[in-house]
């Protein structure tokens, strides 16, 4: 079972993503509301995948992705991928999923 860390500053989205992805067969090992906590929890919990919001209150999501290059990072955002230009491709993330398109199948396609 793939172990996930969900990182988003909105508790409602974290809860939604947890329910959706657990129902799709993923194991959620932790949640973080910011980039600093994400880096710390990734080191402590050892997830297989980090589902990472691009817009965080404390640290830019692309910067967090660069810090977590040793893990599979999938970026999520309510904005379109094209809004971020080449940042998605150069930060080391495996891919990008719009929040409205998040599903277990969409995540599996990137793994």
PDB file of N, CA and C in Angstrom:
ATOM      1  N   UNK A   1       0.848  -1.176   0.000  1.00  0.00           N
ATOM      2  CA  UNK A   1       0.000   0.000   0.000  1.00  0.00           C
ATOM      3  C   UNK A   1       0.899   1.247   0.000  1.00  0.00           C
ATOM      4  N   UNK A   2       0.587   2.186  -0.853  1.00  0.00           N
ATOM      5  CA  UNK A   2       1.360   3.427  -0.973  1.00  0.00           C
ATOM      6  C   UNK A   2       1.046   4.351   0.196  1.00  0.00           C
ATOM      7  N   UNK A   3       2.102   4.813   0.852  1.00  0.00           N
ATOM      8  CA  UNK A   3       1.990   5.679   2.034  1.00  0.00           C
ATOM      9  C   UNK A   3       2.115   7.148   1.612  1.00  0.00           C
ATOM     10  N   UNK A   4       1.106   7.959   1.992  1.00  0.00           N
ATOM     11  CA  UNK A   4       1.035   9.357   1.568  1.00  0.00           C
ATOM     12  C   UNK A   4       1.172  10.335   2.727  1.00  0.00           C
ATOM     13  N   UNK A   5       1.812  11.457   2.434  1.00  0.00           N
ATOM     14  CA  UNK A   5       1.781  12.639   3.293  1.00  0.00           C
ATOM     15  C   UNK A   5       1.039  13.712   2.509  1.00  0.00           C
ATOM     16  N   UNK A   6      -0.022  14.254   3.093  1.00  0.00           N
ATOM     17  CA  UNK A   6      -0.816  15.290   2.438  1.00  0.00           C
ATOM     18  C   UNK A   6      -0.429  16.644   3.017  1.00  0.00           C
ATOM     19  N   UNK A   7      -0.067  17.590   2.134  1.00  0.00           N
ATOM     20  CA  UNK A   7       0.368  18.918   2.565  1.00  0.00           C
ATOM     21  C   UNK A   7      -0.508  19.971   1.894  1.00  0.00           C
ATOM     22  N   UNK A   8      -1.300  20.667   2.711  1.00  0.00           N
ATOM     23  CA  UNK A   8      -2.163  21.734   2.210  1.00  0.00           C
ATOM     24  C   UNK A   8      -2.549  22.610   3.392  1.00  0.00           C
ATOM     25  N   UNK A   9      -2.610  23.897   3.195  1.00  0.00           N
ATOM     26  CA  UNK A   9      -2.946  24.793   4.301  1.00  0.00           C
ATOM     27  C   UNK A   9      -4.439  24.840   4.600  1.00  0.00           C
ATOM     28  N   UNK A  10      -5.250  24.215   3.787  1.00  0.00           N
ATOM     29  CA  UNK A  10      -6.695  24.178   4.017  1.00  0.00           C
ATOM     30  C   UNK A  10      -7.085  22.819   4.603  1.00  0.00           C
ATOM     31  N   UNK A  11      -7.554  22.835   5.855  1.00  0.00           N
ATOM     32  CA  UNK A  11      -7.939  21.598   6.532  1.00  0.00           C
ATOM     33  C   UNK A  11      -9.060  20.874   5.782  1.00  0.00           C
ATOM     34  N   UNK A  12      -9.955  21.622   5.169  1.00  0.00           N
ATOM     35  CA  UNK A  12     -11.058  21.014   4.429  1.00  0.00           C
ATOM     36  C   UNK A  12     -10.534  20.186   3.264  1.00  0.00           C
ATOM     37  N   UNK A  13      -9.546  20.715   2.530  1.00  0.00           N
ATOM     38  CA  UNK A  13      -8.991  19.949   1.421  1.00  0.00           C
ATOM     39  C   UNK A  13      -8.219  18.730   1.936  1.00  0.00           C
ATOM     40  N   UNK A  14      -7.458  18.889   3.021  1.00  0.00           N
ATOM     41  CA  UNK A  14      -6.732  17.743   3.571  1.00  0.00           C
ATOM     42  C   UNK A  14      -7.697  16.628   3.947  1.00  0.00           C
ATOM     43  N   UNK A  15      -8.800  16.985   4.574  1.00  0.00           N
ATOM     44  CA  UNK A  15      -9.799  15.995   4.975  1.00  0.00           C
ATOM     45  C   UNK A  15     -10.429  15.317   3.752  1.00  0.00           C
ATOM     46  N   UNK A  16     -10.787  16.120   2.754  1.00  0.00           N
ATOM     47  CA  UNK A  16     -11.349  15.586   1.512  1.00  0.00           C
ATOM     48  C   UNK A  16     -10.361  14.629   0.842  1.00  0.00           C
ATOM     49  N   UNK A  17      -9.102  15.055   0.706  1.00  0.00           N
ATOM     50  CA  UNK A  17      -8.088  14.229   0.044  1.00  0.00           C
ATOM     51  C   UNK A  17      -7.861  12.938   0.816  1.00  0.00           C
ATOM     52  N   UNK A  18      -7.822  13.026   2.134  1.00  0.00           N
ATOM     53  CA  UNK A  18      -7.636  11.825   2.962  1.00  0.00           C
ATOM     54  C   UNK A  18      -8.754  10.813   2.694  1.00  0.00           C
ATOM     55  N   UNK A  19     -10.003  11.259   2.805  1.00  0.00           N
ATOM     56  CA  UNK A  19     -11.139  10.351   2.588  1.00  0.00           C
ATOM     57  C   UNK A  19     -11.101   9.741   1.189  1.00  0.00           C
ATOM     58  N   UNK A  20     -10.883  10.568   0.202  1.00  0.00           N
ATOM     59  CA  UNK A  20     -10.864  10.119  -1.185  1.00  0.00           C
ATOM     60  C   UNK A  20      -9.755   9.102  -1.431  1.00  0.00           C
ATOM     61  N   UNK A  21      -8.559   9.394  -0.960  1.00  0.00           N
ATOM     62  CA  UNK A  21      -7.416   8.541  -1.263  1.00  0.00           C
ATOM     63  C   UNK A  21      -7.395   7.273  -0.415  1.00  0.00           C
ATOM     64  N   UNK A  22      -7.861   7.336   0.818  1.00  0.00           N
ATOM     65  CA  UNK A  22      -7.986   6.117   1.626  1.00  0.00           C
ATOM     66  C   UNK A  22      -9.008   5.177   0.979  1.00  0.00           C
ATOM     67  N   UNK A  23     -10.116   5.733   0.513  1.00  0.00           N
ATOM     68  CA  UNK A  23     -11.134   4.919  -0.170  1.00  0.00           C
ATOM     69  C   UNK A  23     -10.598   4.310  -1.466  1.00  0.00           C
ATOM     70  N   UNK A  24      -9.540   4.910  -2.015  1.00  0.00           N
ATOM     71  CA  UNK A  24      -8.930   4.406  -3.256  1.00  0.00           C
ATOM     72  C   UNK A  24      -7.757   3.466  -2.985  1.00  0.00           C
ATOM     73  N   UNK A  25      -7.529   3.133  -1.711  1.00  0.00           N
ATOM     74  CA  UNK A  25      -6.509   2.153  -1.381  1.00  0.00           C
ATOM     75  C   UNK A  25      -5.164   2.694  -0.946  1.00  0.00           C
ATOM     76  N   UNK A  26      -5.053   3.989  -0.735  1.00  0.00           N
ATOM     77  CA  UNK A  26      -3.812   4.580  -0.242  1.00  0.00           C
ATOM     78  C   UNK A  26      -3.842   4.638   1.279  1.00  0.00           C
ATOM     79  N   UNK A  27      -2.673   4.691   1.890  1.00  0.00           N
ATOM     80  CA  UNK A  27      -2.558   4.883   3.329  1.00  0.00           C
ATOM     81  C   UNK A  27      -2.023   6.287   3.578  1.00  0.00           C
ATOM     82  N   UNK A  28      -2.780   7.103   4.296  1.00  0.00           N
ATOM     83  CA  UNK A  28      -2.333   8.447   4.638  1.00  0.00           C
ATOM     84  C   UNK A  28      -1.627   8.366   5.987  1.00  0.00           C
ATOM     85  N   UNK A  29      -0.319   8.633   5.984  1.00  0.00           N
ATOM     86  CA  UNK A  29       0.475   8.512   7.213  1.00  0.00           C
ATOM     87  C   UNK A  29       0.596   9.827   7.960  1.00  0.00           C
ATOM     88  N   UNK A  30       0.221  10.936   7.326  1.00  0.00           N
ATOM     89  CA  UNK A  30       0.295  12.214   8.004  1.00  0.00           C
ATOM     90  C   UNK A  30      -0.231  13.350   7.154  1.00  0.00           C
ATOM     91  N   UNK A  31      -0.419  14.489   7.832  1.00  0.00           N
ATOM     92  CA  UNK A  31      -0.876  15.708   7.182  1.00  0.00           C
ATOM     93  C   UNK A  31      -0.065  16.874   7.713  1.00  0.00           C
ATOM     94  N   UNK A  32       0.162  17.854   6.859  1.00  0.00           N
ATOM     95  CA  UNK A  32       0.858  19.077   7.257  1.00  0.00           C
ATOM     96  C   UNK A  32       0.141  20.264   6.633  1.00  0.00           C
ATOM     97  N   UNK A  33       0.145  21.391   7.366  1.00  0.00           N
ATOM     98  CA  UNK A  33      -0.507  22.605   6.879  1.00  0.00           C
ATOM     99  C   UNK A  33       0.474  23.575   6.247  1.00  0.00           C
ATOM    100  N   UNK A  34       1.772  23.262   6.316  1.00  0.00           N
ATOM    101  CA  UNK A  34       2.773  24.161   5.756  1.00  0.00           C
ATOM    102  C   UNK A  34       4.013  23.415   5.314  1.00  0.00           C
ATOM    103  N   UNK A  35       4.877  24.133   4.636  1.00  0.00           N
ATOM    104  CA  UNK A  35       6.076  23.530   4.080  1.00  0.00           C
ATOM    105  C   UNK A  35       7.094  23.092   5.114  1.00  0.00           C
ATOM    106  N   UNK A  36       7.261  23.885   6.151  1.00  0.00           N
ATOM    107  CA  UNK A  36       8.225  23.535   7.198  1.00  0.00           C
ATOM    108  C   UNK A  36       7.826  22.228   7.871  1.00  0.00           C
ATOM    109  N   UNK A  37       6.542  22.111   8.219  1.00  0.00           N
ATOM    110  CA  UNK A  37       6.062  20.866   8.820  1.00  0.00           C
ATOM    111  C   UNK A  37       6.135  19.709   7.833  1.00  0.00           C
ATOM    112  N   UNK A  38       5.923  19.979   6.565  1.00  0.00           N
ATOM    113  CA  UNK A  38       5.987  18.922   5.550  1.00  0.00           C
ATOM    114  C   UNK A  38       7.376  18.292   5.495  1.00  0.00           C
ATOM    115  N   UNK A  39       8.399  19.123   5.496  1.00  0.00           N
ATOM    116  CA  UNK A  39       9.773  18.609   5.434  1.00  0.00           C
ATOM    117  C   UNK A  39      10.077  17.792   6.687  1.00  0.00           C
ATOM    118  N   UNK A  40       9.664  18.300   7.843  1.00  0.00           N
ATOM    119  CA  UNK A  40       9.893  17.586   9.106  1.00  0.00           C
ATOM    120  C   UNK A  40       9.153  16.254   9.130  1.00  0.00           C
ATOM    121  N   UNK A  41       7.866  16.264   8.770  1.00  0.00           N
ATOM    122  CA  UNK A  41       7.076  15.034   8.790  1.00  0.00           C
ATOM    123  C   UNK A  41       7.551  14.025   7.752  1.00  0.00           C
ATOM    124  N   UNK A  42       7.994  14.505   6.606  1.00  0.00           N
ATOM    125  CA  UNK A  42       8.517  13.578   5.594  1.00  0.00           C
ATOM    126  C   UNK A  42       9.721  12.825   6.149  1.00  0.00           C
ATOM    127  N   UNK A  43      10.569  13.510   6.893  1.00  0.00           N
ATOM    128  CA  UNK A  43      11.741  12.864   7.491  1.00  0.00           C
ATOM    129  C   UNK A  43      11.322  11.888   8.591  1.00  0.00           C
ATOM    130  N   UNK A  44      10.325  12.254   9.375  1.00  0.00           N
ATOM    131  CA  UNK A  44       9.885  11.414  10.489  1.00  0.00           C
ATOM    132  C   UNK A  44       9.063  10.205  10.041  1.00  0.00           C
ATOM    133  N   UNK A  45       8.182  10.406   9.080  1.00  0.00           N
ATOM    134  CA  UNK A  45       7.199   9.384   8.716  1.00  0.00           C
ATOM    135  C   UNK A  45       7.605   8.519   7.530  1.00  0.00           C
ATOM    136  N   UNK A  46       8.517   8.986   6.709  1.00  0.00           N
ATOM    137  CA  UNK A  46       8.970   8.216   5.556  1.00  0.00           C
ATOM    138  C   UNK A  46       7.884   7.825   4.571  1.00  0.00           C
ATOM    139  N   UNK A  47       7.076   8.784   4.106  1.00  0.00           N
ATOM    140  CA  UNK A  47       6.037   8.432   3.128  1.00  0.00           C
ATOM    141  C   UNK A  47       6.656   8.041   1.786  1.00  0.00           C
ATOM    142  N   UNK A  48       5.880   7.299   1.009  1.00  0.00           N
ATOM    143  CA  UNK A  48       6.297   6.968  -0.359  1.00  0.00           C
ATOM    144  C   UNK A  48       6.063   8.155  -1.284  1.00  0.00           C
ATOM    145  N   UNK A  49       4.986   8.895  -1.003  1.00  0.00           N
ATOM    146  CA  UNK A  49       4.551   9.996  -1.865  1.00  0.00           C
ATOM    147  C   UNK A  49       4.134  11.176  -0.995  1.00  0.00           C
ATOM    148  N   UNK A  50       4.472  12.382  -1.456  1.00  0.00           N
ATOM    149  CA  UNK A  50       4.008  13.608  -0.815  1.00  0.00           C
ATOM    150  C   UNK A  50       3.080  14.316  -1.794  1.00  0.00           C
ATOM    151  N   UNK A  51       1.828  14.492  -1.388  1.00  0.00           N
ATOM    152  CA  UNK A  51       0.855  15.255  -2.165  1.00  0.00           C
ATOM    153  C   UNK A  51       0.952  16.684  -1.647  1.00  0.00           C
ATOM    154  N   UNK A  52       1.471  17.592  -2.457  1.00  0.00           N
ATOM    155  CA  UNK A  52       1.931  18.899  -1.993  1.00  0.00           C
ATOM    156  C   UNK A  52       1.234  20.048  -2.701  1.00  0.00           C
ATOM    157  N   UNK A  53       0.538  20.872  -1.921  1.00  0.00           N
ATOM    158  CA  UNK A  53      -0.073  22.084  -2.467  1.00  0.00           C
ATOM    159  C   UNK A  53       1.029  23.060  -2.874  1.00  0.00           C
ATOM    160  N   UNK A  54       0.846  23.719  -3.979  1.00  0.00           N
ATOM    161  CA  UNK A  54       1.824  24.669  -4.489  1.00  0.00           C
ATOM    162  C   UNK A  54       1.853  25.940  -3.641  1.00  0.00           C
ATOM    163  N   UNK A  55       0.696  26.383  -3.180  1.00  0.00           N
ATOM    164  CA  UNK A  55       0.606  27.651  -2.452  1.00  0.00           C
ATOM    165  C   UNK A  55       0.442  27.385  -0.963  1.00  0.00           C
ATOM    166  N   UNK A  56       1.538  27.565  -0.233  1.00  0.00           N
ATOM    167  CA  UNK A  56       1.538  27.352   1.208  1.00  0.00           C
ATOM    168  C   UNK A  56       1.839  28.678   1.904  1.00  0.00           C
ATOM    169  N   UNK A  57       1.408  28.854   3.153  1.00  0.00           N
ATOM    170  CA  UNK A  57       1.583  30.143   3.819  1.00  0.00           C
ATOM    171  C   UNK A  57       3.015  30.451   4.251  1.00  0.00           C
ATOM    172  N   UNK A  58       3.820  29.422   4.494  1.00  0.00           N
ATOM    173  CA  UNK A  58       5.144  29.681   5.056  1.00  0.00           C
ATOM    174  C   UNK A  58       6.297  29.517   4.073  1.00  0.00           C
ATOM    175  N   UNK A  59       6.191  28.551   3.183  1.00  0.00           N
ATOM    176  CA  UNK A  59       7.253  28.268   2.214  1.00  0.00           C
ATOM    177  C   UNK A  59       6.599  27.950   0.878  1.00  0.00           C
ATOM    178  N   UNK A  60       7.172  28.431  -0.188  1.00  0.00           N
ATOM    179  CA  UNK A  60       6.693  28.138  -1.532  1.00  0.00           C
ATOM    180  C   UNK A  60       6.709  26.622  -1.774  1.00  0.00           C
ATOM    181  N   UNK A  61       5.614  26.087  -2.308  1.00  0.00           N
ATOM    182  CA  UNK A  61       5.527  24.653  -2.557  1.00  0.00           C
ATOM    183  C   UNK A  61       6.616  24.126  -3.480  1.00  0.00           C
ATOM    184  N   UNK A  62       7.051  24.925  -4.433  1.00  0.00           N
ATOM    185  CA  UNK A  62       8.123  24.488  -5.333  1.00  0.00           C
ATOM    186  C   UNK A  62       9.439  24.327  -4.568  1.00  0.00           C
ATOM    187  N   UNK A  63       9.667  25.205  -3.610  1.00  0.00           N
ATOM    188  CA  UNK A  63      10.870  25.109  -2.774  1.00  0.00           C
ATOM    189  C   UNK A  63      10.808  23.832  -1.918  1.00  0.00           C
ATOM    190  N   UNK A  64       9.634  23.537  -1.380  1.00  0.00           N
ATOM    191  CA  UNK A  64       9.465  22.310  -0.594  1.00  0.00           C
ATOM    192  C   UNK A  64       9.721  21.088  -1.481  1.00  0.00           C
ATOM    193  N   UNK A  65       9.193  21.110  -2.694  1.00  0.00           N
ATOM    194  CA  UNK A  65       9.413  19.992  -3.618  1.00  0.00           C
ATOM    195  C   UNK A  65      10.901  19.777  -3.873  1.00  0.00           C
ATOM    196  N   UNK A  66      11.641  20.852  -4.030  1.00  0.00           N
ATOM    197  CA  UNK A  66      13.094  20.726  -4.235  1.00  0.00           C
ATOM    198  C   UNK A  66      13.765  20.084  -3.023  1.00  0.00           C
ATOM    199  N   UNK A  67      13.277  20.407  -1.827  1.00  0.00           N
ATOM    200  CA  UNK A  67      13.828  19.837  -0.595  1.00  0.00           C
ATOM    201  C   UNK A  67      13.507  18.354  -0.450  1.00  0.00           C
ATOM    202  N   UNK A  68      12.460  17.916  -1.126  1.00  0.00           N
ATOM    203  CA  UNK A  68      12.001  16.528  -0.998  1.00  0.00           C
ATOM    204  C   UNK A  68      12.271  15.717  -2.265  1.00  0.00           C
ATOM    205  N   UNK A  69      13.268  16.084  -3.032  1.00  0.00           N
ATOM    206  CA  UNK A  69      13.573  15.398  -4.299  1.00  0.00           C
ATOM    207  C   UNK A  69      13.821  13.904  -4.133  1.00  0.00           C
ATOM    208  N   UNK A  70      14.193  13.473  -2.942  1.00  0.00           N
ATOM    209  CA  UNK A  70      14.453  12.060  -2.694  1.00  0.00           C
ATOM    210  C   UNK A  70      13.160  11.252  -2.588  1.00  0.00           C
ATOM    211  N   UNK A  71      12.010  11.942  -2.543  1.00  0.00           N
ATOM    212  CA  UNK A  71      10.704  11.296  -2.475  1.00  0.00           C
ATOM    213  C   UNK A  71       9.921  11.594  -3.751  1.00  0.00           C
ATOM    214  N   UNK A  72       8.870  10.835  -3.958  1.00  0.00           N
ATOM    215  CA  UNK A  72       7.948  11.151  -5.050  1.00  0.00           C
ATOM    216  C   UNK A  72       7.036  12.273  -4.567  1.00  0.00           C
ATOM    217  N   UNK A  73       7.069  13.393  -5.259  1.00  0.00           N
ATOM    218  CA  UNK A  73       6.237  14.550  -4.918  1.00  0.00           C
ATOM    219  C   UNK A  73       5.267  14.794  -6.066  1.00  0.00           C
ATOM    220  N   UNK A  74       3.989  14.894  -5.724  1.00  0.00           N
ATOM    221  CA  UNK A  74       2.960  15.249  -6.699  1.00  0.00           C
ATOM    222  C   UNK A  74       2.346  16.571  -6.237  1.00  0.00           C
ATOM    223  N   UNK A  75       2.425  17.559  -7.086  1.00  0.00           N
ATOM    224  CA  UNK A  75       1.897  18.888  -6.775  1.00  0.00           C
ATOM    225  C   UNK A  75       0.403  18.953  -7.030  1.00  0.00           C
ATOM    226  N   UNK A  76      -0.302  19.715  -6.197  1.00  0.00           N
ATOM    227  CA  UNK A  76      -1.722  19.974  -6.408  1.00  0.00           C
ATOM    228  C   UNK A  76      -1.966  21.469  -6.277  1.00  0.00           C
ATOM    229  N   UNK A  77      -2.966  21.946  -6.979  1.00  0.00           N
ATOM    230  CA  UNK A  77      -3.334  23.352  -6.887  1.00  0.00           C
ATOM    231  C   UNK A  77      -4.746  23.547  -7.422  1.00  0.00           C
ATOM    232  N   UNK A  78      -5.389  24.593  -6.941  1.00  0.00           N
ATOM    233  CA  UNK A  78      -6.691  24.958  -7.495  1.00  0.00           C
ATOM    234  C   UNK A  78      -6.511  25.730  -8.800  1.00  0.00           C
ATOM    235  N   UNK A  79      -5.285  26.177  -9.055  1.00  0.00           N
ATOM    236  CA  UNK A  79      -4.982  26.884 -10.310  1.00  0.00           C
ATOM    237  C   UNK A  79      -4.527  25.878 -11.368  1.00  0.00           C
ATOM    238  N   UNK A  80      -4.525  26.294 -12.609  1.00  0.00           N
ATOM    239  CA  UNK A  80      -4.112  25.424 -13.714  1.00  0.00           C
ATOM    240  C   UNK A  80      -2.594  25.271 -13.736  1.00  0.00           C
ATOM    241  N   UNK A  81      -2.149  24.130 -14.193  1.00  0.00           N
ATOM    242  CA  UNK A  81      -0.705  23.874 -14.316  1.00  0.00           C
ATOM    243  C   UNK A  81      -0.022  24.967 -15.134  1.00  0.00           C
ATOM    244  N   UNK A  82      -0.672  25.410 -16.181  1.00  0.00           N
ATOM    245  CA  UNK A  82      -0.077  26.424 -17.059  1.00  0.00           C
ATOM    246  C   UNK A  82       0.181  27.748 -16.339  1.00  0.00           C
ATOM    247  N   UNK A  83      -0.502  27.998 -15.245  1.00  0.00           N
ATOM    248  CA  UNK A  83      -0.275  29.227 -14.470  1.00  0.00           C
ATOM    249  C   UNK A  83       1.125  29.284 -13.856  1.00  0.00           C
ATOM    250  N   UNK A  84       1.771  28.133 -13.747  1.00  0.00           N
ATOM    251  CA  UNK A  84       3.067  28.070 -13.071  1.00  0.00           C
ATOM    252  C   UNK A  84       4.249  27.964 -14.032  1.00  0.00           C
ATOM    253  N   UNK A  85       3.991  27.991 -15.313  1.00  0.00           N
ATOM    254  CA  UNK A  85       5.077  27.947 -16.285  1.00  0.00           C
ATOM    255  C   UNK A  85       5.957  26.724 -16.101  1.00  0.00           C
ATOM    256  N   UNK A  86       7.256  26.917 -16.179  1.00  0.00           N
ATOM    257  CA  UNK A  86       8.202  25.792 -16.114  1.00  0.00           C
ATOM    258  C   UNK A  86       8.500  25.344 -14.685  1.00  0.00           C
ATOM    259  N   UNK A  87       7.968  26.028 -13.684  1.00  0.00           N
ATOM    260  CA  UNK A  87       8.266  25.671 -12.294  1.00  0.00           C
ATOM    261  C   UNK A  87       7.879  24.232 -11.965  1.00  0.00           C
ATOM    262  N   UNK A  88       6.759  23.774 -12.512  1.00  0.00           N
ATOM    263  CA  UNK A  88       6.324  22.395 -12.253  1.00  0.00           C
ATOM    264  C   UNK A  88       7.366  21.406 -12.775  1.00  0.00           C
ATOM    265  N   UNK A  89       7.939  21.702 -13.927  1.00  0.00           N
ATOM    266  CA  UNK A  89       8.887  20.781 -14.553  1.00  0.00           C
ATOM    267  C   UNK A  89      10.279  20.837 -13.937  1.00  0.00           C
ATOM    268  N   UNK A  90      10.627  21.943 -13.311  1.00  0.00           N
ATOM    269  CA  UNK A  90      12.009  22.107 -12.833  1.00  0.00           C
ATOM    270  C   UNK A  90      12.189  21.919 -11.329  1.00  0.00           C
ATOM    271  N   UNK A  91      11.116  21.682 -10.587  1.00  0.00           N
ATOM    272  CA  UNK A  91      11.235  21.585  -9.130  1.00  0.00           C
ATOM    273  C   UNK A  91      11.490  20.165  -8.633  1.00  0.00           C
ATOM    274  N   UNK A  92      11.460  19.196  -9.536  1.00  0.00           N
ATOM    275  CA  UNK A  92      11.714  17.822  -9.129  1.00  0.00           C
ATOM    276  C   UNK A  92      10.465  17.011  -8.838  1.00  0.00           C
ATOM    277  N   UNK A  93       9.300  17.614  -8.998  1.00  0.00           N
ATOM    278  CA  UNK A  93       8.050  16.887  -8.748  1.00  0.00           C
ATOM    279  C   UNK A  93       7.788  15.869  -9.854  1.00  0.00           C
ATOM    280  N   UNK A  94       7.098  14.792  -9.498  1.00  0.00           N
ATOM    281  CA  UNK A  94       6.730  13.755 -10.464  1.00  0.00           C
ATOM    282  C   UNK A  94       5.635  14.233 -11.396  1.00  0.00           C
ATOM    283  N   UNK A  95       4.760  15.109 -10.887  1.00  0.00           N
ATOM    284  CA  UNK A  95       3.665  15.572 -11.722  1.00  0.00           C
ATOM    285  C   UNK A  95       2.785  16.567 -10.995  1.00  0.00           C
ATOM    286  N   UNK A  96       1.668  16.880 -11.620  1.00  0.00           N
ATOM    287  CA  UNK A  96       0.752  17.915 -11.149  1.00  0.00           C
ATOM    288  C   UNK A  96      -0.673  17.423 -11.367  1.00  0.00           C
ATOM    289  N   UNK A  97      -1.518  17.640 -10.358  1.00  0.00           N
ATOM    290  CA  UNK A  97      -2.942  17.328 -10.470  1.00  0.00           C
ATOM    291  C   UNK A  97      -3.720  18.543  -9.977  1.00  0.00           C
ATOM    292  N   UNK A  98      -4.669  18.999 -10.766  1.00  0.00           N
ATOM    293  CA  UNK A  98      -5.561  20.054 -10.296  1.00  0.00           C
ATOM    294  C   UNK A  98      -6.417  19.513  -9.157  1.00  0.00           C
ATOM    295  N   UNK A  99      -6.687  20.331  -8.159  1.00  0.00           N
ATOM    296  CA  UNK A  99      -7.464  19.850  -7.007  1.00  0.00           C
ATOM    297  C   UNK A  99      -8.817  19.290  -7.435  1.00  0.00           C
ATOM    298  N   UNK A 100      -9.440  19.899  -8.420  1.00  0.00           N
ATOM    299  CA  UNK A 100     -10.748  19.430  -8.884  1.00  0.00           C
ATOM    300  C   UNK A 100     -10.650  18.077  -9.588  1.00  0.00           C
ATOM    301  N   UNK A 101      -9.461  17.716 -10.050  1.00  0.00           N
ATOM    302  CA  UNK A 101      -9.271  16.448 -10.769  1.00  0.00           C
ATOM    303  C   UNK A 101      -8.674  15.351  -9.897  1.00  0.00           C
ATOM    304  N   UNK A 102      -8.432  15.639  -8.622  1.00  0.00           N
ATOM    305  CA  UNK A 102      -7.790  14.660  -7.752  1.00  0.00           C
ATOM    306  C   UNK A 102      -8.647  13.404  -7.617  1.00  0.00           C
ATOM    307  N   UNK A 103      -8.010  12.271  -7.839  1.00  0.00           N
ATOM    308  CA  UNK A 103      -8.650  10.965  -7.640  1.00  0.00           C
ATOM    309  C   UNK A 103      -7.545   9.947  -7.425  1.00  0.00           C
ATOM    310  N   UNK A 104      -7.911   8.799  -6.931  1.00  0.00           N
ATOM    311  CA  UNK A 104      -6.937   7.739  -6.773  1.00  0.00           C
ATOM    312  C   UNK A 104      -6.322   7.341  -8.100  1.00  0.00           C
ATOM    313  N   UNK A 105      -7.144   7.273  -9.140  1.00  0.00           N
ATOM    314  CA  UNK A 105      -6.633   6.907 -10.470  1.00  0.00           C
ATOM    315  C   UNK A 105      -5.681   7.962 -11.007  1.00  0.00           C
ATOM    316  N   UNK A 106      -6.011   9.239 -10.827  1.00  0.00           N
ATOM    317  CA  UNK A 106      -5.130  10.315 -11.312  1.00  0.00           C
ATOM    318  C   UNK A 106      -3.783  10.241 -10.610  1.00  0.00           C
ATOM    319  N   UNK A 107      -3.792   9.970  -9.314  1.00  0.00           N
ATOM    320  CA  UNK A 107      -2.534   9.864  -8.576  1.00  0.00           C
ATOM    321  C   UNK A 107      -1.748   8.633  -9.016  1.00  0.00           C
ATOM    322  N   UNK A 108      -2.414   7.512  -9.167  1.00  0.00           N
ATOM    323  CA  UNK A 108      -1.723   6.283  -9.600  1.00  0.00           C
ATOM    324  C   UNK A 108      -1.045   6.447 -10.963  1.00  0.00           C
ATOM    325  N   UNK A 109      -1.662   7.196 -11.858  1.00  0.00           N
ATOM    326  CA  UNK A 109      -1.067   7.396 -13.183  1.00  0.00           C
ATOM    327  C   UNK A 109       0.293   8.083 -13.098  1.00  0.00           C
ATOM    328  N   UNK A 110       0.536   8.836 -12.032  1.00  0.00           N
ATOM    329  CA  UNK A 110       1.800   9.553 -11.879  1.00  0.00           C
ATOM    330  C   UNK A 110       2.850   8.759 -11.102  1.00  0.00           C
ATOM    331  N   UNK A 111       2.442   7.660 -10.513  1.00  0.00           N
ATOM    332  CA  UNK A 111       3.377   6.907  -9.655  1.00  0.00           C
ATOM    333  C   UNK A 111       4.160   5.853 -10.398  1.00  0.00           C
TER     334      UNK A 111
END
